[in-house]
XYZ file of N, CA and C in Angstrom:
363
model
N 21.428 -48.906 -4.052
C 20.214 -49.474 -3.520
C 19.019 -48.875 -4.264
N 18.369 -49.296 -4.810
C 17.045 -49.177 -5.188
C 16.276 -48.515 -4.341
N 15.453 -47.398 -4.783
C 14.388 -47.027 -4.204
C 13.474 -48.261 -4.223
N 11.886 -47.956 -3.311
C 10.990 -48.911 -2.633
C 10.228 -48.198 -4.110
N 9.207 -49.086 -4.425
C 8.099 -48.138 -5.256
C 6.830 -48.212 -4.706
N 6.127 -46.935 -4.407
C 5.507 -46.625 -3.329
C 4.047 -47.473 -4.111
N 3.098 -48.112 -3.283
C 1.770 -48.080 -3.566
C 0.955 -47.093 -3.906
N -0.267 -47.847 -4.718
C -0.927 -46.949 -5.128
C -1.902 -45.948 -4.163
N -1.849 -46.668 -3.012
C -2.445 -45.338 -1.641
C -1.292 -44.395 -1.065
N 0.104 -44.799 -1.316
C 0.939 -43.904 -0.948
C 1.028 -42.917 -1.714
N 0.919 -43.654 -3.257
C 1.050 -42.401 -4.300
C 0.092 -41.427 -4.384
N -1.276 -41.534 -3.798
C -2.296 -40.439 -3.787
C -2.241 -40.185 -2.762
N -1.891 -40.473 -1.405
C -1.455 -39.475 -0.720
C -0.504 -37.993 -0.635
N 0.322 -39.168 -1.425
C 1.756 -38.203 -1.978
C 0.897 -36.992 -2.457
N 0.366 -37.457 -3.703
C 0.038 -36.315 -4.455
C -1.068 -35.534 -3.798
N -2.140 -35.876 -2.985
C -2.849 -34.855 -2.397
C -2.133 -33.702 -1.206
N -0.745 -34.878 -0.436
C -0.092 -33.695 0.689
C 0.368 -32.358 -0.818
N 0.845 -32.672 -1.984
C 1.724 -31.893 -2.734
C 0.504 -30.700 -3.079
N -0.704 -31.399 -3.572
C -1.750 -30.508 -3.565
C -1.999 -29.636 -2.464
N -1.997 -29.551 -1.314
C -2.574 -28.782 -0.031
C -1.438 -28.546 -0.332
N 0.141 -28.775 -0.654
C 0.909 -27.709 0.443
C 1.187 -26.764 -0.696
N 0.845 -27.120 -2.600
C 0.840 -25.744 -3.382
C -0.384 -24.837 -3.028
N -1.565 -25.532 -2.756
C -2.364 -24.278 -2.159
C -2.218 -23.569 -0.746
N -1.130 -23.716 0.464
C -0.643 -23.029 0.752
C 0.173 -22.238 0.559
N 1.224 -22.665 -0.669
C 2.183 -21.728 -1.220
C 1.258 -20.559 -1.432
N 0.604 -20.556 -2.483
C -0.189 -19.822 -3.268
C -1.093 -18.870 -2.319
N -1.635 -19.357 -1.491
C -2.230 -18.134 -0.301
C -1.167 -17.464 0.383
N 0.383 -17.759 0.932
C 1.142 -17.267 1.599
C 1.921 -16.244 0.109
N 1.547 -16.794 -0.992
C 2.367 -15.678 -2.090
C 0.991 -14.529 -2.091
N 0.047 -14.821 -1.704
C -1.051 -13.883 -2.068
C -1.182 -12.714 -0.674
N -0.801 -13.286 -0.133
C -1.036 -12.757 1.640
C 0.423 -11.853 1.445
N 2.208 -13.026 1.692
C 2.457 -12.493 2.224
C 4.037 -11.681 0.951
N 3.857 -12.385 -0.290
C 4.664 -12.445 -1.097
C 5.614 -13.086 -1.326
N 6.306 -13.064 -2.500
C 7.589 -14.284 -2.217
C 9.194 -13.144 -2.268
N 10.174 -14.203 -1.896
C 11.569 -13.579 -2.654
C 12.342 -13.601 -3.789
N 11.325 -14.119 -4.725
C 11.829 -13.910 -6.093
C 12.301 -12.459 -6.511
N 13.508 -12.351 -6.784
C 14.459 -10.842 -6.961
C 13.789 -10.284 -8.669
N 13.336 -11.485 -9.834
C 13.598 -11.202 -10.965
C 11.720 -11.083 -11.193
N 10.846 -11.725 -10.894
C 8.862 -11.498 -11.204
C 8.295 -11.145 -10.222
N 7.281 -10.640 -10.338
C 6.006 -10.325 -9.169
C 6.035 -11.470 -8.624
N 5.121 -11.267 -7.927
C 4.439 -12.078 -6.989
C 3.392 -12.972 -7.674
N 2.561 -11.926 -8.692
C 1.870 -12.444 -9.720
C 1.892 -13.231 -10.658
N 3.665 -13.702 -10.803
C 3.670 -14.733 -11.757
C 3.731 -15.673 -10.744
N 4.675 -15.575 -9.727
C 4.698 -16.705 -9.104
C 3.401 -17.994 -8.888
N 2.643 -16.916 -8.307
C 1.365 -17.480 -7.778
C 0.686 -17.992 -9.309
N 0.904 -17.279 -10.683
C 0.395 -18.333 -11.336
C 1.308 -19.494 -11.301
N 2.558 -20.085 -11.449
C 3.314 -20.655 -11.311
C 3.092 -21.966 -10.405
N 1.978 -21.224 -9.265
C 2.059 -22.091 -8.258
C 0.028 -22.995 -8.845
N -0.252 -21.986 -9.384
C -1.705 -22.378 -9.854
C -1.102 -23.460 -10.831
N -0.314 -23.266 -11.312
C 0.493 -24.206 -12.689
C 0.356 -25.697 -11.579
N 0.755 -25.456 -10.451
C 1.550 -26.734 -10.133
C 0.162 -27.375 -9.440
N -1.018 -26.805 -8.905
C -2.087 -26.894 -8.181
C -2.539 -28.276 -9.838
N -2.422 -27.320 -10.903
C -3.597 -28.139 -11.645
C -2.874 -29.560 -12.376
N -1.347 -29.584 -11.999
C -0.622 -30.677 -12.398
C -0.796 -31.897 -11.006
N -0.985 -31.179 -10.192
C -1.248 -32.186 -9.075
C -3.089 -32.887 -9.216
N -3.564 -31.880 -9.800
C -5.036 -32.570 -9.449
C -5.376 -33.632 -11.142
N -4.280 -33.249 -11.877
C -3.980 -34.166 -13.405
C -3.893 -35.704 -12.819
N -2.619 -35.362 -11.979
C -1.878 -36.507 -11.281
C -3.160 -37.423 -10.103
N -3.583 -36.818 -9.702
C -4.980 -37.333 -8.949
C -5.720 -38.001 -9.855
N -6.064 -37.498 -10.649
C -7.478 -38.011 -11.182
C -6.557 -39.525 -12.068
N -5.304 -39.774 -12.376
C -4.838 -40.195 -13.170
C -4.823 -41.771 -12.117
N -4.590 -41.494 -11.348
C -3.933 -42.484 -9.795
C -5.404 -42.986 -9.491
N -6.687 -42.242 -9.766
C -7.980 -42.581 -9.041
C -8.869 -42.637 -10.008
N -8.355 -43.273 -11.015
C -9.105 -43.907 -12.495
C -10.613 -44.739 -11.589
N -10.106 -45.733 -10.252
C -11.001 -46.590 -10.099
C -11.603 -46.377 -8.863
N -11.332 -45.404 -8.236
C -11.460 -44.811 -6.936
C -11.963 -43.505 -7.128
N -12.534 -43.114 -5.908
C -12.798 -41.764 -5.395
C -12.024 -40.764 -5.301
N -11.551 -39.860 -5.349
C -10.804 -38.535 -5.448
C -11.087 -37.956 -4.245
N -9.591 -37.823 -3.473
C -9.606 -37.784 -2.194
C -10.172 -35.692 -2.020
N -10.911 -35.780 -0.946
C -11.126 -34.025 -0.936
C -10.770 -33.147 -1.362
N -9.266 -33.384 -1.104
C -8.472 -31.782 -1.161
C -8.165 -31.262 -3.109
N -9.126 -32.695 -3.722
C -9.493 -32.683 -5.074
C -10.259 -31.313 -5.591
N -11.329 -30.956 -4.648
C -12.240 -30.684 -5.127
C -12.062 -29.245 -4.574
N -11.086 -28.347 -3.692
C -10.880 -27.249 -3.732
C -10.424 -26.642 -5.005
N -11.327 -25.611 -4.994
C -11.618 -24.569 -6.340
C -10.093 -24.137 -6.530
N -9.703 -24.618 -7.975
C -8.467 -24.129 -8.699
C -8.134 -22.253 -8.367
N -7.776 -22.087 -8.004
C -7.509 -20.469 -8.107
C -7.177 -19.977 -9.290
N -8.109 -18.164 -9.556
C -8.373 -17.811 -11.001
C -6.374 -17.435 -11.454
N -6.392 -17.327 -12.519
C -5.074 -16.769 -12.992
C -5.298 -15.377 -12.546
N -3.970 -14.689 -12.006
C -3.952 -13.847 -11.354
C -3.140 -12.570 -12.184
N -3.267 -10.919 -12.199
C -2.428 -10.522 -12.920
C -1.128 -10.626 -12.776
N -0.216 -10.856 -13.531
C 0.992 -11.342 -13.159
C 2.128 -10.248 -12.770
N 1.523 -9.264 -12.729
C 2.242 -7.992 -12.193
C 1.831 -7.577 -10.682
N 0.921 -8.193 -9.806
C 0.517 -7.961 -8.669
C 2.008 -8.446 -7.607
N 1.861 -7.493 -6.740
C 2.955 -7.655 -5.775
C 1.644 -7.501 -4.135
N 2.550 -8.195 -3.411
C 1.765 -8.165 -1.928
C 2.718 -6.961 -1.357
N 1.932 -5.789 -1.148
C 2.298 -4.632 -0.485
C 2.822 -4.677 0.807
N 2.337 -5.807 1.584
C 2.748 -5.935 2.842
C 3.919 -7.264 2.964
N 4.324 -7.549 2.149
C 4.797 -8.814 1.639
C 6.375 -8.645 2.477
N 6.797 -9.825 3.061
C 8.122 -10.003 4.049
C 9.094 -9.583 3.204
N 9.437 -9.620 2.173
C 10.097 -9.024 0.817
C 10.370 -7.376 0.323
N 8.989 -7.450 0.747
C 8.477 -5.854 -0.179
C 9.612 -4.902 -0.820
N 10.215 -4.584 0.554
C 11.197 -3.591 0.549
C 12.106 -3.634 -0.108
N 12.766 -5.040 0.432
C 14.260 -5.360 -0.262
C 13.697 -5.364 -2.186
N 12.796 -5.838 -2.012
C 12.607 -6.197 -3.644
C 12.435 -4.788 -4.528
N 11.369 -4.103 -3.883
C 11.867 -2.443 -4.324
C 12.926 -1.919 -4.517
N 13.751 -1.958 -3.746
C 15.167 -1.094 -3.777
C 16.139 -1.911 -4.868
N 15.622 -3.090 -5.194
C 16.201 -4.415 -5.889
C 15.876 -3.501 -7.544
N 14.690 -3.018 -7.619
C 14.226 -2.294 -8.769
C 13.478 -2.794 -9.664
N 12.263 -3.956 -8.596
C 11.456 -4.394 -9.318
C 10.266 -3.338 -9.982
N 10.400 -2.085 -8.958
C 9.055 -1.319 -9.852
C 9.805 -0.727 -10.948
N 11.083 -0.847 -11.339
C 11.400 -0.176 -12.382
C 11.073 -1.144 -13.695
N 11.091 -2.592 -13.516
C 11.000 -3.559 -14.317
C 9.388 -4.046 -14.569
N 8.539 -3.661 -13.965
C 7.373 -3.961 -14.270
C 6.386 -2.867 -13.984
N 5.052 -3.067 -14.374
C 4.125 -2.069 -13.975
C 3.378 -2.769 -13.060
N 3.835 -2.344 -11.542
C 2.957 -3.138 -11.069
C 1.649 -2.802 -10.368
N 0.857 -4.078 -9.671
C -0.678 -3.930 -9.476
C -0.534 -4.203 -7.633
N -1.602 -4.064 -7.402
C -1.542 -4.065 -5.350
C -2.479 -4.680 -5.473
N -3.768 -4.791 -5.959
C -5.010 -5.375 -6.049
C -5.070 -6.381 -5.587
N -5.545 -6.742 -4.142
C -5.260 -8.286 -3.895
C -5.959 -9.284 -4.660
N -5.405 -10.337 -4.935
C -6.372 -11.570 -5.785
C -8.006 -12.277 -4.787
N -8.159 -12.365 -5.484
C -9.940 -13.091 -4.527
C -9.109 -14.368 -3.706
N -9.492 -14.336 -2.613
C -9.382 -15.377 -1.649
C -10.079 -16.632 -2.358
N -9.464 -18.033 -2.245
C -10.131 -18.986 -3.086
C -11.194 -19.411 -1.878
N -12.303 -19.748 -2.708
C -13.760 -19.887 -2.182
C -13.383 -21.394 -1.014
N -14.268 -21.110 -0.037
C -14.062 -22.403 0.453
C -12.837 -23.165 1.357
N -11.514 -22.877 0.748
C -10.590 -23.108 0.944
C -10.102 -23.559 2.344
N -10.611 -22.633 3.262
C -10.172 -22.554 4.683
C -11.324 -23.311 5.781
N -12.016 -24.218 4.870
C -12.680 -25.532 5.616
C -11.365 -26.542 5.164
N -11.270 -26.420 4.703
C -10.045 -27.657 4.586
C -8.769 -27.399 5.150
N -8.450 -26.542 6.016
C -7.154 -26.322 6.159
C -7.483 -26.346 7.979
């Protein structure tokens, strides 16, 4: 059976829910960390900035003739050092003993909260 092929208001929906829910990834990797056994936290979250600015590509691409729905216009988050780990992070521990500080030099420094952000959420 064939997939349906979605309209062009489904498809920018699509892509704006995908937008909000990588900029929640990306605050919950900044807040609370991830379980990646093998990078920081710090790559991740660029990883996840990776996917923030492929979604807002995909926006602007879909809304050639239209308006660009809000969740457009939340501020890209800066690249982050990619050695930062969330100290308090649901992970932390296990990932230590895992021997991530032996594999990297890592940073605690939390990243800047993205501006704005939490009117839209």
């Amino acid at each position: 059976m064939a997939k349906k092929r979605r309209s062009l208001e489904e498809q920018i929906e699509h892509a704006e829910a995908m937008l909000l829910l990588a900029f929640e990834i990306w605050e919950y990797i900044r807040n609370k960390g991830c379980r990646d056994p093998f990078y920081p936290d710090g790559e991740n979250m660029n990883l996840e900035r990776q996917h923030i600015m492929a979604c807002k590509e995909e926006l602007e691409s879909l809304c050639k003739d239209r308006e660009l729905p809000d969740a457009y216009y939340i501020p890209t988050p800066e690249e982050v050092d990619p050695n930062y780990m969330a100290p308090h992070g649901v992970h932390y521990e296990r990932r230590m003993k895992g021997g991530m500080a032996d594999m990297y030099p890592l940073t605690y420094k939390v990243p800047e909260e993205i501006e704005n952000q939490q009117e839209l959420f």
